[in-house]
PDB file of C-alpha atoms in Angstrom:
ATOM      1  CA  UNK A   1      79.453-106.769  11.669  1.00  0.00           C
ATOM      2  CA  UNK A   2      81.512-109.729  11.854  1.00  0.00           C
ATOM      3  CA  UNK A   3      85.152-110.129  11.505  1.00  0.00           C
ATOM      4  CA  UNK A   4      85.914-111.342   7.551  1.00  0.00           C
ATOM      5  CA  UNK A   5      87.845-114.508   7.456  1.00  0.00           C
ATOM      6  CA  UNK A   6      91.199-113.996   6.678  1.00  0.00           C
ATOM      7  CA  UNK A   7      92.590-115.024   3.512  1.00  0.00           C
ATOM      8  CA  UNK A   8      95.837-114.824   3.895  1.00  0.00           C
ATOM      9  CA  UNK A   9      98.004-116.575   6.891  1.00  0.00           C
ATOM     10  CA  UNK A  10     101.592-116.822   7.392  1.00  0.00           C
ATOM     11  CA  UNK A  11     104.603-115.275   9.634  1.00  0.00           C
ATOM     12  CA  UNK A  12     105.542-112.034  10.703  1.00  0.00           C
ATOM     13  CA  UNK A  13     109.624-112.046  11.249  1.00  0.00           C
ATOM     14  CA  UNK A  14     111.837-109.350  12.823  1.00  0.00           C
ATOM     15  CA  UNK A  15     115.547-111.029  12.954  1.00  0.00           C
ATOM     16  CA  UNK A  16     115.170-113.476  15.117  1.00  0.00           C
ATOM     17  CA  UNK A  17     111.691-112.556  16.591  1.00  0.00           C
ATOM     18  CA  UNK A  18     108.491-114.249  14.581  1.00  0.00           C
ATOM     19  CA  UNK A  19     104.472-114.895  14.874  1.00  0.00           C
ATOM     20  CA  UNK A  20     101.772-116.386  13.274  1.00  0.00           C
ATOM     21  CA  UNK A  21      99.892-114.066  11.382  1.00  0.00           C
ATOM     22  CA  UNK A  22      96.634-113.231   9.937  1.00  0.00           C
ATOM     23  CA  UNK A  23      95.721-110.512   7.161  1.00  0.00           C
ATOM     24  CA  UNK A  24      92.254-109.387   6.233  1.00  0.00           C
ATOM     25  CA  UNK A  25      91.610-106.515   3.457  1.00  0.00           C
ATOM     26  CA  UNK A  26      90.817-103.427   5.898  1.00  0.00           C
ATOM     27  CA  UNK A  27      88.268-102.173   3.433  1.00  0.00           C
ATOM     28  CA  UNK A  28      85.066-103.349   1.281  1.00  0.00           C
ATOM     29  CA  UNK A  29      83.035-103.057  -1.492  1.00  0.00           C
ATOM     30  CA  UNK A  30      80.735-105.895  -1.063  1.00  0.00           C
ATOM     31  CA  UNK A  31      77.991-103.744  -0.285  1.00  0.00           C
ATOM     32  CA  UNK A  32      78.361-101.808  -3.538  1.00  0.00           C
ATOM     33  CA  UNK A  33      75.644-102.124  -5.826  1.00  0.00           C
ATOM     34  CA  UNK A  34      76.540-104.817  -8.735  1.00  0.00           C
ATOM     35  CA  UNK A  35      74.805-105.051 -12.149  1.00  0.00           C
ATOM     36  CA  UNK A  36      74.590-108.333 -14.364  1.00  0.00           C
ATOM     37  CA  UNK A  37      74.612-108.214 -18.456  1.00  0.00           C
ATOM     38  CA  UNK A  38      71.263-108.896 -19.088  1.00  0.00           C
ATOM     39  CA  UNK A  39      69.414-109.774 -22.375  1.00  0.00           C
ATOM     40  CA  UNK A  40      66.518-107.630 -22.742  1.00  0.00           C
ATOM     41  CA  UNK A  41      64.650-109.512 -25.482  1.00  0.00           C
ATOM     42  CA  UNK A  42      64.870-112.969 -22.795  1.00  0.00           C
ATOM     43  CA  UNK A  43      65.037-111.367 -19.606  1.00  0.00           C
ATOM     44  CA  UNK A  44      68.668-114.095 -19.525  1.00  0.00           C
ATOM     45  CA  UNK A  45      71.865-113.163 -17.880  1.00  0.00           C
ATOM     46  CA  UNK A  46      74.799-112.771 -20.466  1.00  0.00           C
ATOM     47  CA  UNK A  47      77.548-115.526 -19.584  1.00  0.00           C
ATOM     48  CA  UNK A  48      80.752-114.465 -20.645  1.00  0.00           C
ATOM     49  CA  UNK A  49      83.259-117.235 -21.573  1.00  0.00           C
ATOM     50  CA  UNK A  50      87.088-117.542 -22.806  1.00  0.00           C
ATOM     51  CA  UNK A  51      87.178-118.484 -26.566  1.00  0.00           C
ATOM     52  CA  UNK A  52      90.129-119.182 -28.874  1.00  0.00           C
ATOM     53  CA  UNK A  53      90.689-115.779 -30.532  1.00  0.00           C
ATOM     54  CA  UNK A  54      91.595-117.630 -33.811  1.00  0.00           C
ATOM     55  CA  UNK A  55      89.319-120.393 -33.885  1.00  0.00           C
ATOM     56  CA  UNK A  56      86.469-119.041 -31.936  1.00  0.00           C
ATOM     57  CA  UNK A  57      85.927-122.238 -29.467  1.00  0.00           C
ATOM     58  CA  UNK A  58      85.476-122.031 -26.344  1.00  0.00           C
ATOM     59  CA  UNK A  59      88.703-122.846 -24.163  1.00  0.00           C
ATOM     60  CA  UNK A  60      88.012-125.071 -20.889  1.00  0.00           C
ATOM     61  CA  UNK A  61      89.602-124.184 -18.053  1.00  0.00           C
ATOM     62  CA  UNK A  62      91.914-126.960 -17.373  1.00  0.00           C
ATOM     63  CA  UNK A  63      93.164-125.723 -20.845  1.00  0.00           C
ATOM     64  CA  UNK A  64      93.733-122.389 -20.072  1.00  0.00           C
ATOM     65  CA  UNK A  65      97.771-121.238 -19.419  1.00  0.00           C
ATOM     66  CA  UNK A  66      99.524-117.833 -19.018  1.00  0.00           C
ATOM     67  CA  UNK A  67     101.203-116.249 -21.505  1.00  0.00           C
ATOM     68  CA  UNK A  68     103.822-113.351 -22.100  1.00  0.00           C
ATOM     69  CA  UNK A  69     103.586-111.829 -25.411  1.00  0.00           C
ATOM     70  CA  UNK A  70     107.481-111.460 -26.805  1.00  0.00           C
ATOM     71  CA  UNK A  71     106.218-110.020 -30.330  1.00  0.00           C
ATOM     72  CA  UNK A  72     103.347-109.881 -32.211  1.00  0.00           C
ATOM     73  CA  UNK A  73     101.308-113.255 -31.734  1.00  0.00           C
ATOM     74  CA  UNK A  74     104.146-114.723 -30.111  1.00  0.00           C
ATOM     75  CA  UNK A  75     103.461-116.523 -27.028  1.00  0.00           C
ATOM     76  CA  UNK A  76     105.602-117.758 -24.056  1.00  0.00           C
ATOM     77  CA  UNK A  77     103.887-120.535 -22.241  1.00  0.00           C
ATOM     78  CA  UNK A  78     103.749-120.586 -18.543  1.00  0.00           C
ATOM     79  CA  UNK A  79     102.560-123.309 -16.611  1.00  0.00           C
ATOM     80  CA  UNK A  80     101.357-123.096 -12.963  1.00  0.00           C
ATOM     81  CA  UNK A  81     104.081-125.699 -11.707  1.00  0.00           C
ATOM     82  CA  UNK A  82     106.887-122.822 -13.172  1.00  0.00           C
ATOM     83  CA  UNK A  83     104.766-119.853 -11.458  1.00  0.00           C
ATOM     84  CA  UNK A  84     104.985-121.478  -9.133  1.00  0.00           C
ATOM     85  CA  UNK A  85     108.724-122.768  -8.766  1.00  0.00           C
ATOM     86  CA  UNK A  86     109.916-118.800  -8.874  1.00  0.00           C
ATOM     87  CA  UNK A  87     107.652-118.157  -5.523  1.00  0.00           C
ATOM     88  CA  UNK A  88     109.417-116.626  -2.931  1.00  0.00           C
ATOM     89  CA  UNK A  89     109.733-116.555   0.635  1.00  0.00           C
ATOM     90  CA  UNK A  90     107.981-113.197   1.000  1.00  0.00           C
ATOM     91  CA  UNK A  91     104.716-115.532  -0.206  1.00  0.00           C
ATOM     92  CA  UNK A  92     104.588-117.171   3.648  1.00  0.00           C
ATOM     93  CA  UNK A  93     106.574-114.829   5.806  1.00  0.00           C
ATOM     94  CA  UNK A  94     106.710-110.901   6.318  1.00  0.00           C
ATOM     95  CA  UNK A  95     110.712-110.410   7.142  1.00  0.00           C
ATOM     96  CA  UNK A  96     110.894-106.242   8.326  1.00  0.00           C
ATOM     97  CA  UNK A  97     113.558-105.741   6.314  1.00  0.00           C
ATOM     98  CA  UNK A  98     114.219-101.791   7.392  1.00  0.00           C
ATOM     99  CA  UNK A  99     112.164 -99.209   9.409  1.00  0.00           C
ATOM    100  CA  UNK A 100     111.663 -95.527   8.453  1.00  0.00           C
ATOM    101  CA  UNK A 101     110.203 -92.708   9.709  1.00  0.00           C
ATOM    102  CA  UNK A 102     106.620 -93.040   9.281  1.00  0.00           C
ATOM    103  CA  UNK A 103     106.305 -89.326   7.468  1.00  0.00           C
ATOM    104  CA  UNK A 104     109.221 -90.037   4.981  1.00  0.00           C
ATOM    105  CA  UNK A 105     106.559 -91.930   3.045  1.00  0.00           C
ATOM    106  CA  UNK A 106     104.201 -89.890   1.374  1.00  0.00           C
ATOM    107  CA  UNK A 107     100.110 -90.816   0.602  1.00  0.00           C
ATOM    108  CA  UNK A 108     100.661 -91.117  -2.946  1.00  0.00           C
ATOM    109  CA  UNK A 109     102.987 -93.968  -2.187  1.00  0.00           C
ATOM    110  CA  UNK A 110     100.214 -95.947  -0.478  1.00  0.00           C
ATOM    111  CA  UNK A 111      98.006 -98.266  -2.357  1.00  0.00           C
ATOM    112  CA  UNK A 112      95.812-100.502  -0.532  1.00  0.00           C
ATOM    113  CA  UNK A 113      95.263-101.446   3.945  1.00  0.00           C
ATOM    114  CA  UNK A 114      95.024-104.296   5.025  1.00  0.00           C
ATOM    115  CA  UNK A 115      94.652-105.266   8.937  1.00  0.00           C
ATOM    116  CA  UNK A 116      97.215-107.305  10.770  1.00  0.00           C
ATOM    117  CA  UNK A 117      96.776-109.627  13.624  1.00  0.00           C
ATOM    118  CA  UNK A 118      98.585-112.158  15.821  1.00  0.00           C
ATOM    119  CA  UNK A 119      97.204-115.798  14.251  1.00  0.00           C
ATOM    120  CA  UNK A 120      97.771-117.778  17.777  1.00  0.00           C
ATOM    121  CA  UNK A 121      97.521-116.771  21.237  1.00  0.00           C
ATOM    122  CA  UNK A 122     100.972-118.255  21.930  1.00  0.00           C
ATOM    123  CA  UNK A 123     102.192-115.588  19.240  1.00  0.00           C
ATOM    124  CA  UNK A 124     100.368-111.902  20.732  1.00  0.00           C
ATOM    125  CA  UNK A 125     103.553-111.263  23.119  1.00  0.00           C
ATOM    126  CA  UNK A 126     106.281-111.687  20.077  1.00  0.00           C
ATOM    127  CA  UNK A 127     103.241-109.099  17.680  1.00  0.00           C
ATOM    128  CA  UNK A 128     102.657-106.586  20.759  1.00  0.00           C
ATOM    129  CA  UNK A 129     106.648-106.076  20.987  1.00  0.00           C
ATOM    130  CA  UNK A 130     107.048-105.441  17.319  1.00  0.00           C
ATOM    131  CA  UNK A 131     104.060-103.456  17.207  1.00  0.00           C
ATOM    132  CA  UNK A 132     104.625-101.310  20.275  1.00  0.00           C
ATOM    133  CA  UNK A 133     108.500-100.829  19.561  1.00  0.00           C
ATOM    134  CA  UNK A 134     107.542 -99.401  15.965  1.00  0.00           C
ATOM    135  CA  UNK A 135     104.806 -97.307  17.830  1.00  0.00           C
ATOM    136  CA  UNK A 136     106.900 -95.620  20.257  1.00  0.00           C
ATOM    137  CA  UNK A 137     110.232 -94.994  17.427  1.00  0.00           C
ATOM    138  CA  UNK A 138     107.280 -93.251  15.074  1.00  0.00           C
ATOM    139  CA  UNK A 139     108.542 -95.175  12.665  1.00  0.00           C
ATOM    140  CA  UNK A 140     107.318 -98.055   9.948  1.00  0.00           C
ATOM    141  CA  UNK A 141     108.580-101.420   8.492  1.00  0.00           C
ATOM    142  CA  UNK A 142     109.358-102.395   5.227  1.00  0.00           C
ATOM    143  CA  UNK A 143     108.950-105.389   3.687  1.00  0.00           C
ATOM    144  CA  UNK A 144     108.087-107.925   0.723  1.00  0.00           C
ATOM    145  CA  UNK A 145     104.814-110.194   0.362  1.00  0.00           C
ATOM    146  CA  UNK A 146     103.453-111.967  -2.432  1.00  0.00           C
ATOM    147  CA  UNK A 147      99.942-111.380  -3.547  1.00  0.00           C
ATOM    148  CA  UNK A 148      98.339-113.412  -6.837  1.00  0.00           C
ATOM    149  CA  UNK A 149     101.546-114.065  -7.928  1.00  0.00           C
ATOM    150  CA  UNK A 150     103.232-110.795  -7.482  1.00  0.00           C
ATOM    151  CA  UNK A 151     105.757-109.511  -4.865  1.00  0.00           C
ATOM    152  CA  UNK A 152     104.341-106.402  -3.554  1.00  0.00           C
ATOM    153  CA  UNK A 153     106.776-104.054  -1.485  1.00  0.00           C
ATOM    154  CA  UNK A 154     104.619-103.467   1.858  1.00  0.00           C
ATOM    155  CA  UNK A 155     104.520-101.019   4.752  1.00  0.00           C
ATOM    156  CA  UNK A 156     103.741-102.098   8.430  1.00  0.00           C
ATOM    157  CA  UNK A 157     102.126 -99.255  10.406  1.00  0.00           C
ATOM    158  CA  UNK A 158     100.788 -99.876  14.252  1.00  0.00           C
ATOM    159  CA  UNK A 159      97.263 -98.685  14.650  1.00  0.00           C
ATOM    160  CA  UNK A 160      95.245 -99.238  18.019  1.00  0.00           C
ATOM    161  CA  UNK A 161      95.661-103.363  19.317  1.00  0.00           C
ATOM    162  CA  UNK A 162      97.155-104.108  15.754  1.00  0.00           C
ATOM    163  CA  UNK A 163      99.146-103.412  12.662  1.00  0.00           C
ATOM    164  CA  UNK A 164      97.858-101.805   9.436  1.00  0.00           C
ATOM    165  CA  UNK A 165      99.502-103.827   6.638  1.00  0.00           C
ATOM    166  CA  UNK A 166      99.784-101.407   3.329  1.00  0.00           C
ATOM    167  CA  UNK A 167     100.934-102.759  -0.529  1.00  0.00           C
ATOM    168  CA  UNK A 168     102.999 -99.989  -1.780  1.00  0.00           C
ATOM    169  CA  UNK A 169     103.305 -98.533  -5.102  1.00  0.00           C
ATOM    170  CA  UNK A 170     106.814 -98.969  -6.857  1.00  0.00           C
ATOM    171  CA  UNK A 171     108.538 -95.410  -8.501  1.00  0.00           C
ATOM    172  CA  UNK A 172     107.538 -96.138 -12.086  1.00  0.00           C
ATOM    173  CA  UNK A 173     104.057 -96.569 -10.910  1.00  0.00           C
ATOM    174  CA  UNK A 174     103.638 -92.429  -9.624  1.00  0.00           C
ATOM    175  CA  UNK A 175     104.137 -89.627 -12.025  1.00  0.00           C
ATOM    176  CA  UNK A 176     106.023 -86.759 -11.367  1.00  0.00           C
ATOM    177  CA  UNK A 177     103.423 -84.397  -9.842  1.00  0.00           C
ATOM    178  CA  UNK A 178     105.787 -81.808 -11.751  1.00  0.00           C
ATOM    179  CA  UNK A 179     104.336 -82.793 -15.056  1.00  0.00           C
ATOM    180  CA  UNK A 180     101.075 -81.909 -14.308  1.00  0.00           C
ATOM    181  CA  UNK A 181     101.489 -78.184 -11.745  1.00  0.00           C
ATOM    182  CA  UNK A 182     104.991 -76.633 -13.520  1.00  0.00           C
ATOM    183  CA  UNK A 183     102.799 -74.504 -15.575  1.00  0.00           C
ATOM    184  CA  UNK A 184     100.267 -73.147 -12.567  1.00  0.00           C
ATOM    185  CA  UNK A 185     101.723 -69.829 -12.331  1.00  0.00           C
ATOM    186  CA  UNK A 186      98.265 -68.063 -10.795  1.00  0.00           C
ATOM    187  CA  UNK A 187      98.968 -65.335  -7.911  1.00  0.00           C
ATOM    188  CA  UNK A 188      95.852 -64.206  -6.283  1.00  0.00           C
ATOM    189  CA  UNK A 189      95.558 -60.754  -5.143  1.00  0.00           C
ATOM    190  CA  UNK A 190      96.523 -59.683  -1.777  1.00  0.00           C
ATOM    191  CA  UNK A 191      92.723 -59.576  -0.175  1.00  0.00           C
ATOM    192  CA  UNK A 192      92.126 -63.178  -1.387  1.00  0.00           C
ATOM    193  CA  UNK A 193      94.045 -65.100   0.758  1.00  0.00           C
ATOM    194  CA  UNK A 194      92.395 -63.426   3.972  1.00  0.00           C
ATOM    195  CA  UNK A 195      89.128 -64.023   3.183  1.00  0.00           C
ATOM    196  CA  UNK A 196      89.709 -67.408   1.875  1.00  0.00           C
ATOM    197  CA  UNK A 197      91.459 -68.559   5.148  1.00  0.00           C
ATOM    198  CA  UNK A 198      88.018 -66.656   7.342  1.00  0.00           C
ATOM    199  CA  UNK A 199      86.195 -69.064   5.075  1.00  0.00           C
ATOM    200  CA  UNK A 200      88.113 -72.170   5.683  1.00  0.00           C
ATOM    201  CA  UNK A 201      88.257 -71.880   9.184  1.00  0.00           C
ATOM    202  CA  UNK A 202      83.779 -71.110   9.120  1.00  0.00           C
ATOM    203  CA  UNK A 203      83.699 -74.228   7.374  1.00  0.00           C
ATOM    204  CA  UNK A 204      85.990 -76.306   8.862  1.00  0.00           C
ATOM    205  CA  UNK A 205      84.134 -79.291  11.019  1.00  0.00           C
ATOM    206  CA  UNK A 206      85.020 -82.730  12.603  1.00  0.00           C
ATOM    207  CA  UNK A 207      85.498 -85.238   9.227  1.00  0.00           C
ATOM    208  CA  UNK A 208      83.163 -88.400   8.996  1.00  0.00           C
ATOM    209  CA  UNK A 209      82.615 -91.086   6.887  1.00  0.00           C
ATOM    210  CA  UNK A 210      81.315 -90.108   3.684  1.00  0.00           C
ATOM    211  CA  UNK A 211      78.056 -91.971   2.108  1.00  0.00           C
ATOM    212  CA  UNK A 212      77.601 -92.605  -1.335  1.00  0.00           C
ATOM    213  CA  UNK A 213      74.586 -90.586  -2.468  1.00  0.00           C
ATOM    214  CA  UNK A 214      74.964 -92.536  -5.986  1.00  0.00           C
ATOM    215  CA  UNK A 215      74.484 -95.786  -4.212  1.00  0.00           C
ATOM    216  CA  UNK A 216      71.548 -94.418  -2.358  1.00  0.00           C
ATOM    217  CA  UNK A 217      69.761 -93.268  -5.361  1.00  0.00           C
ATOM    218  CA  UNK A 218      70.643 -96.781  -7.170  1.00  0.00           C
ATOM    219  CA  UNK A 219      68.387 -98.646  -3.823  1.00  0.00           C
ATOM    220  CA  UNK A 220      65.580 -96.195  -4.344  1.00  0.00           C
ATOM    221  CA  UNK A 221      65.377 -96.817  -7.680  1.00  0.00           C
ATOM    222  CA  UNK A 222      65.644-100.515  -7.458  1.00  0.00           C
ATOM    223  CA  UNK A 223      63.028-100.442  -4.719  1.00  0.00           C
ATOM    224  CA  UNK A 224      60.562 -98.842  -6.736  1.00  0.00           C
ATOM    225  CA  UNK A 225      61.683-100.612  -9.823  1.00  0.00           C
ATOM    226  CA  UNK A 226      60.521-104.112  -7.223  1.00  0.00           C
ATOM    227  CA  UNK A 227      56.875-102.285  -6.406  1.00  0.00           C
ATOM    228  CA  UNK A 228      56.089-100.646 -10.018  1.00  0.00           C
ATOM    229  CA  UNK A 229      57.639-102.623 -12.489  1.00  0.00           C
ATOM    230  CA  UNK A 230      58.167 -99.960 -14.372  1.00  0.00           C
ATOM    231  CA  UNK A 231      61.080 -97.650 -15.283  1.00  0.00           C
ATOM    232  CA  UNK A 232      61.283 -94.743 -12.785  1.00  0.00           C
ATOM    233  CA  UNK A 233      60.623 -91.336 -14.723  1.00  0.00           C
ATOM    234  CA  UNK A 234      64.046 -89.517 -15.195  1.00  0.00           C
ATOM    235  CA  UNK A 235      64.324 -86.662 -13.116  1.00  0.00           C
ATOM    236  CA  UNK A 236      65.024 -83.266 -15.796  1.00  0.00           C
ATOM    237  CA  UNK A 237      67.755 -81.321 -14.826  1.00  0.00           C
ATOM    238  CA  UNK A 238      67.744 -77.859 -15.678  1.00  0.00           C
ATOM    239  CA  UNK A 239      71.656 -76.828 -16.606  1.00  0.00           C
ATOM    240  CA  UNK A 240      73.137 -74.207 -14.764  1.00  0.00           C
ATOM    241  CA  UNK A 241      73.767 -71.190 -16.496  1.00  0.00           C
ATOM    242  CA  UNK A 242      77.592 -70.317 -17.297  1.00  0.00           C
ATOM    243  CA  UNK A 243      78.072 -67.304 -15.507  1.00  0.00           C
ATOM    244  CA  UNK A 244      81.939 -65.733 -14.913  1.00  0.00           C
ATOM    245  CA  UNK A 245      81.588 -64.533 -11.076  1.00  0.00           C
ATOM    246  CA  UNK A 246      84.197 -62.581  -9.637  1.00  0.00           C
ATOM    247  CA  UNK A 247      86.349 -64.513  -7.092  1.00  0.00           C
ATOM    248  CA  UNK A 248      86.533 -61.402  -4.879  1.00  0.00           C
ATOM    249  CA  UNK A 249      82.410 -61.358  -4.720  1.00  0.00           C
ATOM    250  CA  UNK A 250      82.078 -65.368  -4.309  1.00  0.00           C
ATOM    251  CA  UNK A 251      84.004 -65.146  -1.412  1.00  0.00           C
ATOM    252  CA  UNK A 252      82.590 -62.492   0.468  1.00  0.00           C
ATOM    253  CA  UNK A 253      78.882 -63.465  -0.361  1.00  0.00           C
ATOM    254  CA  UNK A 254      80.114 -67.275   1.102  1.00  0.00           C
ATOM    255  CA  UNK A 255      81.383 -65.238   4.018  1.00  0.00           C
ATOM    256  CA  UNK A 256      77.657 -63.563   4.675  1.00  0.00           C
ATOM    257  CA  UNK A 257      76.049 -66.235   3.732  1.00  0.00           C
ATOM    258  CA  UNK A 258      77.904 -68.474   6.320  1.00  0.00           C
ATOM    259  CA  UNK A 259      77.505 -65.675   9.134  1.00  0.00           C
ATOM    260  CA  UNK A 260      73.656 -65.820   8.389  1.00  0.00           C
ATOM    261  CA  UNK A 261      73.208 -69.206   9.167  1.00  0.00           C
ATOM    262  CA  UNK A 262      75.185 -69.400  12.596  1.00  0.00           C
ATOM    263  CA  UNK A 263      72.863 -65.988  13.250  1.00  0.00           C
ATOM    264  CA  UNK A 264      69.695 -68.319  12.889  1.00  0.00           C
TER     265      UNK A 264
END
């Protein structure tokens, strides 16, 4: 698979220490399956276009501004020139502005990875330095970068040859987990947790990547869609009936059931 063109460039800065830099999203959905609105009486793709929500034309684009809503159908007008004007420097250069241990910052906190890489071979000796020093103090740098617009606080992390760049998600944007387990006040019986831990550790195997059995489905049916023509019959699904099973039982019958299939 080839490397995806980088689209964003710029300089990675620690004090007086800096490189040209390169960042590429780490992950991708391009493969995903996508769908187009469709007009079944023409067989026509639906185009969808911005219209003036009071007098219903359609807005061209060189007409088309941001706006912050201060009250009820009260605009302010921004123009790209003043978006613009309030960029800051975190839009061309990543400045470490602190380090921290690297398991002070929970996965909840993380949002999206992106890979890092020296931009210039002139530039790999300044990157390998930051990357290695970080690498053998376990620890990770904080900083600030600008995506579409928006400053993004952003974690540096070394991984293999490079750096793993993550956008990190700002305290109002996490809710207390409290909220949600306070009132989970279950306490399993004594012979649960035994049991449960002999059935981990029987099912516990090496992790790799998951494939999406939706998406698979969604290529069978469009292949046979591209031979037939026709709709695919829908496969009937019988529901399962709603049956209270003793947690006790379930475990110990996944416990046998496991034991017969290594006995095979």
């Amino acid at each position: 698979m080839a490397a995806v063109k980088p689209y964003w460039k710029g300089y990675l800065k620690l004090s007086l220490v800096t490189c040209p830099v390169a960042l590429s999203p780490a992950t991708s959905d391009t493969e995903k399956i996508r769908f187009h609105t469709m007009n079944r009486a023409t067989g026509n793709r639906v185009a969808s276009r911005y219209v003036d929500s009071v007098t219903g034309k359609e807005v061209n684009t060189e007409d088309q501004v941001k706006g912050y809503e201060r009250g009820e159908g009260d605009y302010i007008i921004l123009e790209e020139e003043e978006l613009d004007a309030v960029a800051l420097e975190s839009v061309r250069t990543i400045e470490i502005d602190m380090f921290t241990p690297r398991d002070s910052i929970e996965w909840i906190w993380l949002e999206k990875p992106h890979y890092l890489v020296p931009n210039d071979k002139v530039g790999e000796d300044a990157f390998a330095v930051i990357r290695d020093a970080m690498r053998a103090e376990n620890v990770v740098g904080i900083s600030r970068l600008v995506f579409g617009q928006r400053e993004r606080a952003v974690m540096l992390e070394p991984r293999g040859e490079g750096i793993v760049l993550w956008t990190l998600r700002y305290g109002d944007e996490v809710r207390p987990e409290e909220e949600y387990f306070s009132n989970i006040k279950a306490k399993p019986e004594g012979g649960l947790a035994p049991l449960m831990k002999q059935l981990i550790k029987q099912q516990t195997k090496k992790w790799v990547p998951i494939t999406d059995p939706i998406q698979d489905r969604m290529l069978e049916l469009i292949a046979d869609k591209k031979k037939t023509l026709k709709p695919k019959a829908k496969r009937r699904i019988t529901p399962a009936k709603d049956n209270v099973v003793d947690i006790m039982s379930a475990l110990r019958d996944s416990l046998e059931r496991e034991k017969r299939g290594k006995a095979r």
